[in-house]
Amino acid sequence: MRNTDRYLVLVTASCGTKKVVGVGGRINGGAGDVVLDQVVPSFDLASVTVRAVAVQSTAPAGWNATSFALCAMPRRD
C-alpha cells in the first residue's frame, strides 16, 4: 500500500500468511528534509506500516519511503 503526497507518506509491507518478526523503513530522496517518524507492526503481526513526514517549512520533491517486514511462519508447539 502506498499513500503519497508531498508532505506525508504511509507505506505498508505485508507478510501474507506469515507473521512479522522484524521491521524496518527507509527514506528515499528528500535531501535530508524528511524524517521517518513511525515504524509500526499491525496488531495481528500481518504487516508493518512506515510513516515519513517532510520537515516543517520544507517542500522536498521526488521522495518516497520503503517499508520492510521480516516474515516467518509461526512456530507450532
mmCIF file of N, CA and C in Angstrom:
data_model
loop_
_atom_site.group_PDB
_atom_site.id
_atom_site.type_symbol
_atom_site.label_atom_id
_atom_site.label_comp_id
_atom_site.label_asym_id
_atom_site.label_seq_id
_atom_site.Cartn_x
_atom_site.Cartn_y
_atom_site.Cartn_z
ATOM 1 N N MET A 1 0.848 -1.173 0.000
ATOM 2 C CA MET A 1 0.000 0.000 0.000
ATOM 3 C C MET A 1 0.890 1.232 0.000
ATOM 4 N N ARG A 2 0.550 2.214 -0.780
ATOM 5 C CA ARG A 2 1.336 3.429 -0.840
ATOM 6 C C ARG A 2 0.379 4.622 -0.864
ATOM 7 N N ASN A 3 0.553 5.527 0.071
ATOM 8 C CA ASN A 3 -0.228 6.756 0.134
ATOM 9 C C ASN A 3 0.774 7.894 0.098
ATOM 10 N N THR A 4 0.867 8.565 -1.035
ATOM 11 C CA THR A 4 1.937 9.539 -1.216
ATOM 12 C C THR A 4 1.370 10.923 -1.484
ATOM 13 N N ASP A 5 1.867 11.901 -0.768
ATOM 14 C CA ASP A 5 1.697 13.293 -1.146
ATOM 15 C C ASP A 5 3.034 13.966 -0.898
ATOM 16 N N ARG A 6 3.101 15.250 -1.003
ATOM 17 C CA ARG A 6 4.385 15.938 -0.911
ATOM 18 C C ARG A 6 4.929 16.002 0.515
ATOM 19 N N TYR A 7 4.070 15.866 1.514
ATOM 20 C CA TYR A 7 4.485 16.062 2.904
ATOM 21 C C TYR A 7 4.372 14.823 3.792
ATOM 22 N N LEU A 8 3.598 13.837 3.382
ATOM 23 C CA LEU A 8 3.360 12.660 4.218
ATOM 24 C C LEU A 8 3.295 11.417 3.342
ATOM 25 N N VAL A 9 3.978 10.360 3.763
ATOM 26 C CA VAL A 9 3.934 9.080 3.047
ATOM 27 C C VAL A 9 3.692 7.970 4.060
ATOM 28 N N LEU A 10 2.732 7.107 3.769
ATOM 29 C CA LEU A 10 2.474 5.892 4.540
ATOM 30 C C LEU A 10 2.680 4.712 3.602
ATOM 31 N N VAL A 11 3.495 3.757 4.016
ATOM 32 C CA VAL A 11 3.772 2.584 3.188
ATOM 33 C C VAL A 11 3.653 1.342 4.062
ATOM 34 N N THR A 12 2.949 0.325 3.562
ATOM 35 C CA THR A 12 2.751 -0.911 4.313
ATOM 36 C C THR A 12 3.360 -2.095 3.574
ATOM 37 N N ALA A 13 4.076 -2.929 4.304
ATOM 38 C CA ALA A 13 4.589 -4.202 3.786
ATOM 39 C C ALA A 13 3.826 -5.317 4.492
ATOM 40 N N SER A 14 3.325 -6.270 3.726
ATOM 41 C CA SER A 14 2.515 -7.359 4.286
ATOM 42 C C SER A 14 3.262 -8.683 4.269
ATOM 43 N N CYS A 15 2.883 -9.556 5.200
ATOM 44 C CA CYS A 15 3.509 -10.877 5.309
ATOM 45 C C CYS A 15 2.621 -12.005 4.800
ATOM 46 N N GLY A 16 1.458 -11.707 4.287
ATOM 47 C CA GLY A 16 0.572 -12.774 3.818
ATOM 48 C C GLY A 16 0.165 -13.676 4.967
ATOM 49 N N THR A 17 0.413 -14.981 4.836
ATOM 50 C CA THR A 17 0.028 -15.934 5.886
ATOM 51 C C THR A 17 1.087 -16.068 6.974
ATOM 52 N N LYS A 18 2.219 -15.420 6.788
ATOM 53 C CA LYS A 18 3.289 -15.457 7.792
ATOM 54 C C LYS A 18 3.093 -14.331 8.805
ATOM 55 N N LYS A 19 3.961 -14.255 9.800
ATOM 56 C CA LYS A 19 3.896 -13.223 10.838
ATOM 57 C C LYS A 19 5.149 -12.359 10.811
ATOM 58 N N VAL A 20 4.988 -11.094 11.174
ATOM 59 C CA VAL A 20 6.108 -10.155 11.244
ATOM 60 C C VAL A 20 7.000 -10.527 12.424
ATOM 61 N N VAL A 21 8.300 -10.675 12.162
ATOM 62 C CA VAL A 21 9.265 -10.925 13.235
ATOM 63 C C VAL A 21 10.346 -9.846 13.275
ATOM 64 N N GLY A 22 10.337 -8.953 12.295
ATOM 65 C CA GLY A 22 11.282 -7.839 12.253
ATOM 66 C C GLY A 22 10.728 -6.742 11.365
ATOM 67 N N VAL A 23 11.094 -5.496 11.656
ATOM 68 C CA VAL A 23 10.560 -4.359 10.902
ATOM 69 C C VAL A 23 11.668 -3.384 10.539
ATOM 70 N N GLY A 24 11.398 -2.558 9.551
ATOM 71 C CA GLY A 24 12.346 -1.523 9.170
ATOM 72 C C GLY A 24 11.724 -0.573 8.174
ATOM 73 N N GLY A 25 12.418 0.528 7.946
ATOM 74 C CA GLY A 25 11.949 1.510 6.980
ATOM 75 C C GLY A 25 13.097 2.337 6.468
ATOM 76 N N ARG A 26 12.869 2.991 5.328
ATOM 77 C CA ARG A 26 13.914 3.795 4.703
ATOM 78 C C ARG A 26 13.268 4.970 3.982
ATOM 79 N N ILE A 27 13.949 6.114 4.022
ATOM 80 C CA ILE A 27 13.556 7.281 3.232
ATOM 81 C C ILE A 27 14.409 7.281 1.975
ATOM 82 N N ASN A 28 13.774 7.455 0.837
ATOM 83 C CA ASN A 28 14.457 7.505 -0.451
ATOM 84 C C ASN A 28 14.357 8.931 -0.989
ATOM 85 N N GLY A 29 15.474 9.628 -1.063
ATOM 86 C CA GLY A 29 15.469 11.026 -1.503
ATOM 87 C C GLY A 29 15.143 11.954 -0.349
ATOM 88 N N GLY A 30 14.647 13.127 -0.659
ATOM 89 C CA GLY A 30 14.238 14.079 0.368
ATOM 90 C C GLY A 30 15.307 15.047 0.814
ATOM 91 N N ALA A 31 16.550 14.840 0.412
ATOM 92 C CA ALA A 31 17.656 15.768 0.689
ATOM 93 C C ALA A 31 17.772 16.158 2.161
ATOM 94 N N GLY A 32 17.480 15.215 3.063
ATOM 95 C CA GLY A 32 17.600 15.498 4.491
ATOM 96 C C GLY A 32 16.434 16.267 5.080
ATOM 97 N N ASP A 33 15.404 16.531 4.276
ATOM 98 C CA ASP A 33 14.239 17.283 4.741
ATOM 99 C C ASP A 33 13.046 16.391 5.069
ATOM 100 N N VAL A 34 13.287 15.092 5.247
ATOM 101 C CA VAL A 34 12.219 14.137 5.552
ATOM 102 C C VAL A 34 12.666 13.279 6.731
ATOM 103 N N VAL A 35 11.727 13.001 7.647
ATOM 104 C CA VAL A 35 12.036 12.128 8.782
ATOM 105 C C VAL A 35 11.138 10.899 8.750
ATOM 106 N N LEU A 36 11.695 9.783 9.164
ATOM 107 C CA LEU A 36 10.941 8.551 9.344
ATOM 108 C C LEU A 36 10.462 8.584 10.787
ATOM 109 N N ASP A 37 9.166 8.856 11.004
ATOM 110 C CA ASP A 37 8.729 9.072 12.388
ATOM 111 C C ASP A 37 7.924 7.924 12.985
ATOM 112 N N GLN A 38 7.544 6.921 12.191
ATOM 113 C CA GLN A 38 6.866 5.753 12.753
ATOM 114 C C GLN A 38 7.205 4.507 11.940
ATOM 115 N N VAL A 39 7.449 3.419 12.633
ATOM 116 C CA VAL A 39 7.569 2.084 12.043
ATOM 117 C C VAL A 39 6.761 1.185 12.970
ATOM 118 N N VAL A 40 5.549 0.782 12.525
ATOM 119 C CA VAL A 40 4.598 0.141 13.429
ATOM 120 C C VAL A 40 4.076 -1.174 12.851
ATOM 121 N N PRO A 41 4.269 -2.291 13.556
ATOM 122 C CA PRO A 41 3.651 -3.544 13.109
ATOM 123 C C PRO A 41 2.153 -3.517 13.420
ATOM 124 N N SER A 42 1.367 -4.222 12.609
ATOM 125 C CA SER A 42 -0.066 -4.318 12.879
ATOM 126 C C SER A 42 -0.298 -5.171 14.128
ATOM 127 N N PHE A 43 -1.466 -5.010 14.723
ATOM 128 C CA PHE A 43 -1.801 -5.732 15.950
ATOM 129 C C PHE A 43 -1.710 -7.243 15.762
ATOM 130 N N ASP A 44 -2.119 -7.733 14.582
ATOM 131 C CA ASP A 44 -2.102 -9.177 14.318
ATOM 132 C C ASP A 44 -0.773 -9.668 13.736
ATOM 133 N N LEU A 45 0.216 -8.784 13.647
ATOM 134 C CA LEU A 45 1.553 -9.088 13.123
ATOM 135 C C LEU A 45 1.531 -9.582 11.675
ATOM 136 N N ALA A 46 0.549 -9.105 10.899
ATOM 137 C CA ALA A 46 0.447 -9.477 9.491
ATOM 138 C C ALA A 46 1.141 -8.471 8.574
ATOM 139 N N SER A 47 1.460 -7.277 9.097
ATOM 140 C CA SER A 47 2.065 -6.237 8.266
ATOM 141 C C SER A 47 2.797 -5.217 9.135
ATOM 142 N N VAL A 48 3.534 -4.336 8.464
ATOM 143 C CA VAL A 48 4.199 -3.220 9.142
ATOM 144 C C VAL A 48 4.001 -1.968 8.289
ATOM 145 N N THR A 49 3.682 -0.856 8.950
ATOM 146 C CA THR A 49 3.468 0.410 8.254
ATOM 147 C C THR A 49 4.519 1.420 8.687
ATOM 148 N N VAL A 50 5.075 2.104 7.697
ATOM 149 C CA VAL A 50 6.075 3.149 7.905
ATOM 150 C C VAL A 50 5.431 4.486 7.570
ATOM 151 N N ARG A 51 5.708 5.485 8.404
ATOM 152 C CA ARG A 51 5.226 6.841 8.146
ATOM 153 C C ARG A 51 6.427 7.765 8.049
ATOM 154 N N ALA A 52 6.501 8.520 6.957
ATOM 155 C CA ALA A 52 7.561 9.509 6.757
ATOM 156 C C ALA A 52 6.907 10.865 6.536
ATOM 157 N N VAL A 53 7.520 11.905 7.105
ATOM 158 C CA VAL A 53 6.950 13.249 7.058
ATOM 159 C C VAL A 53 8.032 14.246 6.680
ATOM 160 N N ALA A 54 7.676 15.191 5.821
ATOM 161 C CA ALA A 54 8.600 16.266 5.474
ATOM 162 C C ALA A 54 8.759 17.197 6.669
ATOM 163 N N VAL A 55 9.969 17.687 6.883
ATOM 164 C CA VAL A 55 10.256 18.628 7.961
ATOM 165 C C VAL A 55 9.448 19.903 7.728
ATOM 166 N N GLN A 56 8.913 20.457 8.815
ATOM 167 C CA GLN A 56 8.100 21.668 8.717
ATOM 168 C C GLN A 56 8.855 22.775 7.992
ATOM 169 N N SER A 57 8.151 23.532 7.177
ATOM 170 C CA SER A 57 8.677 24.670 6.401
ATOM 171 C C SER A 57 9.586 24.234 5.255
ATOM 172 N N THR A 58 9.510 22.955 4.857
ATOM 173 C CA THR A 58 10.249 22.492 3.680
ATOM 174 C C THR A 58 9.252 21.925 2.681
ATOM 175 N N ALA A 59 9.680 21.794 1.460
ATOM 176 C CA ALA A 59 8.837 21.208 0.416
ATOM 177 C C ALA A 59 9.694 20.324 -0.484
ATOM 178 N N PRO A 60 10.243 19.234 0.075
ATOM 179 C CA PRO A 60 11.106 18.376 -0.739
ATOM 180 C C PRO A 60 10.323 17.722 -1.876
ATOM 181 N N ALA A 61 10.980 17.554 -2.993
ATOM 182 C CA ALA A 61 10.346 16.929 -4.158
ATOM 183 C C ALA A 61 11.011 15.589 -4.439
ATOM 184 N N GLY A 62 10.257 14.701 -5.048
ATOM 185 C CA GLY A 62 10.812 13.443 -5.516
ATOM 186 C C GLY A 62 11.288 12.487 -4.444
ATOM 187 N N TRP A 63 10.591 12.395 -3.322
ATOM 188 C CA TRP A 63 10.995 11.466 -2.275
ATOM 189 C C TRP A 63 9.879 10.453 -2.035
ATOM 190 N N ASN A 64 10.245 9.338 -1.424
ATOM 191 C CA ASN A 64 9.271 8.339 -1.005
ATOM 192 C C ASN A 64 9.866 7.543 0.151
ATOM 193 N N ALA A 65 9.134 6.574 0.604
ATOM 194 C CA ALA A 65 9.601 5.735 1.711
ATOM 195 C C ALA A 65 9.397 4.271 1.352
ATOM 196 N N THR A 66 10.168 3.420 1.999
ATOM 197 C CA THR A 66 10.060 1.977 1.816
ATOM 198 C C THR A 66 9.855 1.331 3.181
ATOM 199 N N SER A 67 8.933 0.385 3.250
ATOM 200 C CA SER A 67 8.665 -0.368 4.470
ATOM 201 C C SER A 67 9.193 -1.785 4.295
ATOM 202 N N PHE A 68 9.831 -2.317 5.342
ATOM 203 C CA PHE A 68 10.365 -3.674 5.310
ATOM 204 C C PHE A 68 9.719 -4.507 6.408
ATOM 205 N N ALA A 69 9.333 -5.714 6.072
ATOM 206 C CA ALA A 69 8.831 -6.667 7.066
ATOM 207 C C ALA A 69 9.608 -7.965 6.905
ATOM 208 N N LEU A 70 10.208 -8.414 7.979
ATOM 209 C CA LEU A 70 10.846 -9.725 8.005
ATOM 210 C C LEU A 70 9.771 -10.696 8.485
ATOM 211 N N CYS A 71 9.441 -11.669 7.647
ATOM 212 C CA CYS A 71 8.303 -12.549 7.908
ATOM 213 C C CYS A 71 8.753 -13.991 8.133
ATOM 214 N N ALA A 72 8.006 -14.707 8.972
ATOM 215 C CA ALA A 72 8.295 -16.121 9.234
ATOM 216 C C ALA A 72 7.001 -16.845 9.580
ATOM 217 N N MET A 73 7.010 -18.140 9.357
ATOM 218 C CA MET A 73 5.864 -18.961 9.762
ATOM 219 C C MET A 73 5.880 -19.087 11.282
ATOM 220 N N PRO A 74 4.709 -18.963 11.921
ATOM 221 C CA PRO A 74 4.657 -19.125 13.377
ATOM 222 C C PRO A 74 5.077 -20.538 13.780
ATOM 223 N N ARG A 75 5.771 -20.634 14.871
ATOM 224 C CA ARG A 75 6.201 -21.936 15.393
ATOM 225 C C ARG A 75 5.014 -22.648 16.031
ATOM 226 N N ARG A 76 4.890 -23.909 15.743
ATOM 227 C CA ARG A 76 3.798 -24.708 16.325
ATOM 228 C C ARG A 76 4.392 -25.653 17.365
ATOM 229 N N ASP A 77 3.932 -25.521 18.601
ATOM 230 C CA ASP A 77 4.453 -26.374 19.686
ATOM 231 C C ASP A 77 3.587 -27.582 19.901
#
